[in-house]
Coordinates of C-alpha atoms in Angstrom, one line a residue:
M183 CA -90.8 17.0 -106.3
K184 CA -93.0 19.9 -105.0
K185 CA -96.6 18.9 -104.3
N186 CA -97.8 21.3 -107.2
S187 CA -95.9 19.6 -109.4
I188 CA -96.7 16.3 -108.5
R189 CA -100.6 17.2 -109.1
Y190 CA -99.7 18.6 -112.3
F191 CA -97.8 15.3 -113.4
L192 CA -100.9 13.5 -112.3
L193 CA -103.2 15.6 -113.8
L194 CA -101.3 15.6 -117.0
I195 CA -101.6 11.6 -117.1
F196 CA -105.0 11.4 -116.6
A197 CA -105.7 14.1 -119.5
T198 CA -103.7 11.8 -121.8
C199 CA -105.5 8.7 -120.9
V200 CA -108.9 10.3 -121.3
L201 CA -107.8 11.7 -124.9
M202 CA -106.4 8.4 -125.9
G203 CA -109.6 6.6 -125.0
V204 CA -111.8 9.1 -126.9
Q205 CA -109.8 8.7 -130.1
A206 CA -109.7 5.3 -130.0
C207 CA -113.3 4.9 -129.9
G208 CA -114.4 7.5 -132.5
G209 CA -115.0 10.7 -129.9
D210 CA -118.6 10.6 -130.0
E211 CA -118.9 7.0 -128.8
P212 CA -116.1 6.1 -126.4
D213 CA -116.4 3.1 -124.1
S214 CA -118.6 4.0 -121.2
P215 CA -116.5 4.6 -118.1
N216 CA -119.0 3.2 -115.5
P217 CA -120.2 -0.8 -115.7
E218 CA -123.0 -1.5 -117.7
P219 CA -126.2 -1.3 -115.9
T220 CA -127.9 -4.6 -115.4
P221 CA -130.1 -5.4 -118.3
T222 CA -133.9 -5.3 -117.5
P223 CA -135.6 -8.8 -117.8
P224 CA -137.1 -9.7 -121.2
P225 CA -141.0 -9.3 -121.9
T226 CA -142.7 -12.3 -121.1
S227 CA -146.0 -11.7 -123.3
A228 CA -144.7 -12.4 -126.6
T229 CA -142.1 -14.3 -128.3
M230 CA -139.1 -12.8 -130.0
S231 CA -139.9 -14.8 -133.3
T232 CA -143.6 -13.6 -133.2
V233 CA -142.6 -10.0 -132.7
M234 CA -140.1 -10.1 -135.4
T235 CA -142.6 -11.9 -137.8
Q236 CA -145.3 -9.4 -137.2
L237 CA -143.0 -6.5 -137.4
L238 CA -141.9 -7.4 -140.5
D239 CA -144.8 -9.3 -142.1
Q240 CA -147.7 -6.9 -141.2
T241 CA -146.0 -3.5 -141.0
S242 CA -143.8 -1.0 -142.9
C243 CA -141.2 1.6 -142.1
L244 CA -143.1 3.9 -144.5
N245 CA -146.5 3.6 -142.3
P246 CA -145.5 3.6 -138.8
D247 CA -149.0 3.0 -137.4
Q248 CA -149.6 2.1 -133.7
T249 CA -149.3 -1.5 -134.4
R250 CA -145.7 -1.0 -135.6
M251 CA -145.0 1.0 -132.9
N252 CA -146.4 -1.4 -130.3
L253 CA -144.2 -3.9 -131.6
I254 CA -141.0 -1.9 -132.1
N255 CA -141.3 -1.2 -128.2
E256 CA -141.6 -5.1 -127.7
V257 CA -138.3 -5.3 -129.6
Q258 CA -136.9 -2.9 -127.8
K259 CA -137.5 -4.4 -124.4
F260 CA -135.6 -7.7 -126.0
S261 CA -132.9 -5.3 -127.1
D262 CA -132.6 -3.7 -123.3
A263 CA -132.1 -7.4 -122.0
C264 CA -128.9 -8.0 -123.7
S265 CA -125.8 -6.3 -122.6
K266 CA -122.7 -5.6 -124.2
A267 CA -121.1 -8.4 -122.7
D268 CA -123.8 -10.8 -124.0
Y269 CA -123.4 -9.5 -127.9
D270 CA -119.6 -9.7 -127.5
K271 CA -119.7 -13.1 -126.0
Y272 CA -122.0 -14.3 -128.9
Y273 CA -120.2 -12.8 -131.7
K274 CA -116.9 -14.4 -130.9
L275 CA -118.8 -17.9 -130.6
T276 CA -117.6 -20.5 -132.9
S277 CA -120.0 -23.0 -131.6
A278 CA -123.1 -23.2 -133.5
S279 CA -125.1 -24.9 -130.8
E280 CA -123.8 -22.5 -128.2
A281 CA -124.8 -19.7 -130.3
S282 CA -128.2 -21.3 -130.9
K283 CA -128.8 -21.1 -127.1
M284 CA -128.0 -17.5 -126.6
E285 CA -130.2 -16.8 -129.3
S286 CA -133.2 -18.7 -128.2
N287 CA -136.0 -16.1 -127.7
T288 CA -133.7 -13.1 -127.4
I289 CA -132.9 -10.0 -129.7
L290 CA -129.8 -12.3 -130.8
E291 CA -132.5 -14.5 -132.4
Y292 CA -134.1 -11.5 -134.4
Y293 CA -130.5 -10.4 -135.2
K294 CA -129.6 -14.0 -136.9
K295 CA -133.1 -14.2 -138.6
A296 CA -132.9 -10.8 -140.1
L297 CA -129.8 -11.9 -142.1
Q298 CA -131.4 -15.2 -143.1
R299 CA -134.2 -13.4 -144.4
I300 CA -132.3 -11.0 -146.3
V301 CA -130.5 -13.8 -147.8
R302 CA -133.7 -15.4 -149.1
E303 CA -135.0 -12.5 -150.4
V304 CA -132.3 -10.6 -152.4
Q305 CA -131.7 -14.1 -153.8
A306 CA -135.6 -14.0 -154.9
E307 CA -136.3 -10.4 -155.7
I308 CA -136.9 -9.4 -159.2
V309 CA -136.4 -5.3 -159.2
P310 CA -139.2 -3.6 -161.4
Q311 CA -137.5 -1.1 -163.8
G312 CA -137.5 2.4 -162.3
K313 CA -137.2 1.0 -158.7
V314 CA -134.5 -0.1 -156.3
A315 CA -135.1 -2.4 -153.3
I316 CA -133.2 -1.8 -150.0
W317 CA -132.9 -3.9 -146.9
H318 CA -131.8 -2.7 -143.8
L319 CA -129.4 -5.6 -142.0
Y320 CA -128.0 -4.1 -138.8
N321 CA -126.6 -0.9 -137.2
M322 CA -126.1 1.1 -140.5
G323 CA -126.0 -1.5 -143.0
Y324 CA -127.9 -2.0 -146.1
V325 CA -128.1 -4.3 -149.1
V326 CA -129.1 -2.4 -152.2
K327 CA -130.6 -4.2 -155.4
T328 CA -131.5 -2.8 -158.9
P329 CA -133.1 -4.4 -161.8
S330 CA -129.4 -5.3 -162.9
H331 CA -126.8 -5.1 -159.9
C332 CA -126.7 -5.5 -156.3
F333 CA -124.2 -4.2 -153.6
G334 CA -123.8 -3.5 -149.9
I335 CA -122.9 -0.7 -147.7
D336 CA -121.5 -1.1 -143.9
L337 CA -122.2 -4.7 -143.7
K338 CA -121.9 -5.7 -140.2
H339 CA -123.1 -8.9 -139.1
R340 CA -121.6 -12.4 -137.2
E341 CA -122.7 -14.2 -140.3
A342 CA -122.4 -11.2 -142.8
A343 CA -120.2 -13.3 -145.3
Q344 CA -123.1 -15.2 -146.4
L345 CA -124.2 -12.3 -148.6
V346 CA -120.9 -12.4 -150.5
P347 CA -122.3 -14.8 -153.3
Y348 CA -124.9 -12.1 -154.0
I349 CA -123.3 -8.8 -154.0
E350 CA -121.1 -7.4 -156.5
F351 CA -119.1 -4.9 -154.5
L352 CA -119.2 -3.3 -150.9
C353 CA -118.7 -0.2 -149.5
I354 CA -117.2 0.7 -146.0
T355 CA -117.9 4.1 -144.4
H356 CA -115.1 3.6 -141.7
E357 CA -112.9 1.5 -139.7
H358 CA -114.9 1.1 -136.6
V359 CA -115.9 -2.4 -136.0
D360 CA -119.6 -2.0 -135.9
H361 CA -119.6 -0.7 -139.6
Y362 CA -117.7 -3.8 -141.0
S363 CA -117.4 -7.8 -140.8
Q364 CA -113.3 -8.7 -141.3
E365 CA -114.7 -12.3 -142.5
M366 CA -116.8 -10.5 -145.2
N367 CA -113.9 -8.7 -146.5
D368 CA -111.7 -11.6 -146.4
A369 CA -114.3 -13.5 -148.1
M370 CA -114.7 -10.7 -151.1
K371 CA -111.2 -11.0 -151.6
V372 CA -111.0 -14.6 -152.2
V373 CA -113.6 -14.4 -154.6
G374 CA -112.1 -11.2 -156.5
K375 CA -114.9 -8.6 -155.6
P376 CA -114.2 -4.9 -154.8
V377 CA -114.0 -3.7 -151.3
Y378 CA -114.3 0.4 -151.3
S379 CA -112.8 1.6 -148.0
N380 CA -110.3 4.1 -146.7
F381 CA -108.7 1.6 -144.8
V382 CA -108.5 -1.7 -146.4
D383 CA -105.3 -2.1 -148.1
N384 CA -106.1 -2.7 -151.6
E385 CA -106.6 -1.1 -155.3
Y386 CA -110.0 0.5 -154.3
K387 CA -108.7 2.6 -151.2
I388 CA -110.1 5.8 -151.2
S389 CA -107.9 8.9 -150.0
G390 CA -110.0 11.6 -151.2
K391 CA -112.9 13.1 -153.4
K392 CA -113.4 11.3 -156.8
T393 CA -116.1 9.4 -159.0
I394 CA -115.8 5.7 -158.9
K395 CA -117.6 3.3 -161.4
P396 CA -117.8 0.0 -159.9
V397 CA -120.0 -1.6 -162.2
D398 CA -121.4 -0.5 -165.6
G399 CA -124.4 1.8 -165.0
I400 CA -123.5 2.8 -161.5
E401 CA -121.6 5.8 -160.5
M402 CA -120.4 6.8 -157.0
V403 CA -119.0 10.0 -155.8
V404 CA -116.9 9.5 -152.9
A405 CA -115.6 11.7 -150.2
L406 CA -113.8 12.0 -146.8
G407 CA -115.9 13.5 -143.9
D408 CA -115.0 14.0 -140.1
H409 CA -116.4 11.3 -137.6
S410 CA -115.7 13.7 -134.5
A411 CA -113.7 16.7 -133.9
S412 CA -110.7 14.3 -133.0
L413 CA -111.1 12.3 -136.1
K414 CA -110.9 14.3 -138.8
N415 CA -111.7 12.8 -142.5
F416 CA -112.1 9.3 -140.8
C417 CA -115.2 8.5 -142.8
V418 CA -116.0 8.2 -146.3
T419 CA -119.5 9.1 -147.7
Y420 CA -120.8 7.6 -150.6
Q421 CA -123.2 9.4 -153.2
I422 CA -124.4 6.4 -155.4
D423 CA -126.3 6.9 -158.7
C424 CA -128.0 3.4 -158.8
G425 CA -128.3 3.6 -162.5
A426 CA -130.9 4.6 -165.3
D427 CA -132.7 1.3 -164.8
T428 CA -133.8 2.8 -161.4
G429 CA -134.7 6.1 -162.9
N430 CA -131.0 7.1 -161.7
K431 CA -132.2 7.0 -158.1
V432 CA -129.3 8.5 -155.7
I433 CA -128.2 7.0 -152.1
Y434 CA -126.2 9.1 -150.1
H435 CA -124.9 7.1 -147.2
I436 CA -122.5 8.8 -144.9
G437 CA -121.9 6.5 -142.2
D438 CA -121.1 8.3 -139.0
T439 CA -120.1 11.7 -140.5
Y440 CA -121.1 14.5 -138.3
N441 CA -119.8 17.6 -139.8
A442 CA -122.6 19.2 -141.8
A443 CA -120.5 21.5 -143.7
Q444 CA -118.6 18.7 -145.3
L445 CA -121.6 17.2 -147.0
S446 CA -122.3 18.3 -150.4
K447 CA -124.5 16.4 -153.3
T448 CA -124.0 16.7 -157.3
K449 CA -127.0 15.2 -158.1
P450 CA -130.9 15.3 -156.4
V451 CA -130.8 12.9 -153.4
D452 CA -133.8 10.5 -153.1
I453 CA -132.5 8.4 -150.2
F454 CA -130.2 9.9 -147.5
I455 CA -128.9 7.8 -144.7
P456 CA -127.0 9.3 -141.8
H457 CA -126.3 8.2 -138.2
G458 CA -129.5 9.3 -136.4
G459 CA -127.7 9.7 -132.8
I460 CA -124.6 11.6 -134.0
N461 CA -123.9 15.0 -132.9
M462 CA -124.6 16.7 -136.2
N463 CA -126.3 19.9 -137.2
F464 CA -129.1 18.2 -138.9
T465 CA -131.1 21.3 -139.8
Q466 CA -128.0 22.6 -142.1
A467 CA -127.7 18.8 -143.4
M468 CA -131.2 18.4 -144.5
N469 CA -131.1 22.0 -146.1
K470 CA -128.0 21.2 -148.2
I471 CA -128.9 17.8 -149.3
E472 CA -132.8 18.3 -149.4
P473 CA -133.4 14.3 -149.7
K474 CA -136.7 12.8 -150.8
V475 CA -136.3 10.3 -148.1
T476 CA -134.2 10.0 -145.2
L477 CA -133.5 6.5 -143.5
V478 CA -132.4 7.2 -139.9
S479 CA -129.9 4.5 -138.8
H480 CA -127.4 3.1 -136.1
I481 CA -130.2 2.1 -134.1
N482 CA -130.2 -0.4 -131.2
E483 CA -126.4 -1.4 -132.2
L484 CA -125.7 -4.0 -129.8
S485 CA -122.0 -3.7 -129.3
H486 CA -122.6 -0.4 -127.3
A487 CA -123.5 -0.3 -123.8
I488 CA -127.2 -0.1 -122.9
D489 CA -126.3 3.6 -121.6
N490 CA -123.7 4.4 -123.7
Y491 CA -124.6 5.1 -127.3
R492 CA -127.0 2.4 -127.9
W493 CA -129.5 4.6 -129.6
P494 CA -133.0 3.1 -128.8
Y495 CA -135.9 3.6 -130.9
G496 CA -137.5 6.3 -129.0
K497 CA -134.3 8.3 -130.1
A498 CA -134.8 7.6 -133.5
F499 CA -138.3 8.7 -133.5
E500 CA -137.5 12.0 -131.8
R501 CA -135.0 12.6 -134.8
V502 CA -137.7 11.9 -137.1
E503 CA -139.5 14.4 -135.7
Q504 CA -137.0 17.1 -136.2
F505 CA -137.1 16.4 -139.8
V506 CA -140.7 17.2 -140.4
P507 CA -142.0 17.9 -142.9
R508 CA -139.4 16.1 -144.8
M509 CA -140.0 12.7 -145.1
A510 CA -138.0 10.4 -142.6
Y511 CA -138.4 6.7 -141.7
V512 CA -136.8 4.3 -138.7
P513 CA -136.3 0.9 -140.7
V514 CA -135.8 -2.4 -138.6
W515 CA -133.7 -5.3 -139.1
G516 CA -134.4 -7.5 -142.0
E517 CA -137.0 -4.8 -143.3
K518 CA -137.0 -4.3 -147.3
M519 CA -138.2 -1.2 -148.6
I520 CA -138.8 -0.3 -152.5
F521 CA -138.7 3.0 -153.8

């Protein structure tokens, strides 16, 4: 074989491998081609438990004052001390004692306690008429409770199945594993509760735009959107009218959809939930959706390498500045918001 032919053949193989890697990971979130850098040592001035308690009990994303920003900076330090390998190991553990060792005074302690806090609060919360309560779990996961219903969107957590008794249905935007828990899906199936997605093989599977009424009083307009240039119609977007007893507040959760041209609304949007780090034309998106409030999400996703699409809080606040004068906020894990 001639040298030019050999060179062409090798280049073709290399290009094919790169393309396969990009497609498998979603285009904008490929695995890092380089080893993950050594995590920075965790801070020693405050414990994870203290930082978390102060952040959730004494501050609000709706009022990001200097106290909150200082505490978020501390959380970021704990996050930066946890590698993707650490998180992957932790997620797979079946031993409670081994998990507890990894959690002790690390970001994983916050991760676990955020879920525990949400489980307690969702059970106890009595939502007033005309209001909707929203809890941010992790990544792009939210639990929504109205005066009469409760549901979840993109609930990803090592122990997410603990929420199954308290939600009536679950929405999943797409098949990437940082947006759903297989254990939770299985538990929902066992108790006969709907899981809406475009990949779970059940009677609720979504294949195109339509209107769904999952429970009495709640209406969802669902559609497909592009995750990236190579993953067309990979995500489901959910425009959810939460019902008359919330004042018909509308949540528009788009998962990792990046193509602003595909976004549309059929009703005024109260709460818009996009991926804050995705390569979207946000000016176009905000002009189309015109939400009252935007919750910038997909921040500090521990299953991504520190220097490879694990968007830090600083990135989220940069995005918030781009939305001014529209109102945009950065919730943290375990945080409750009332709208």
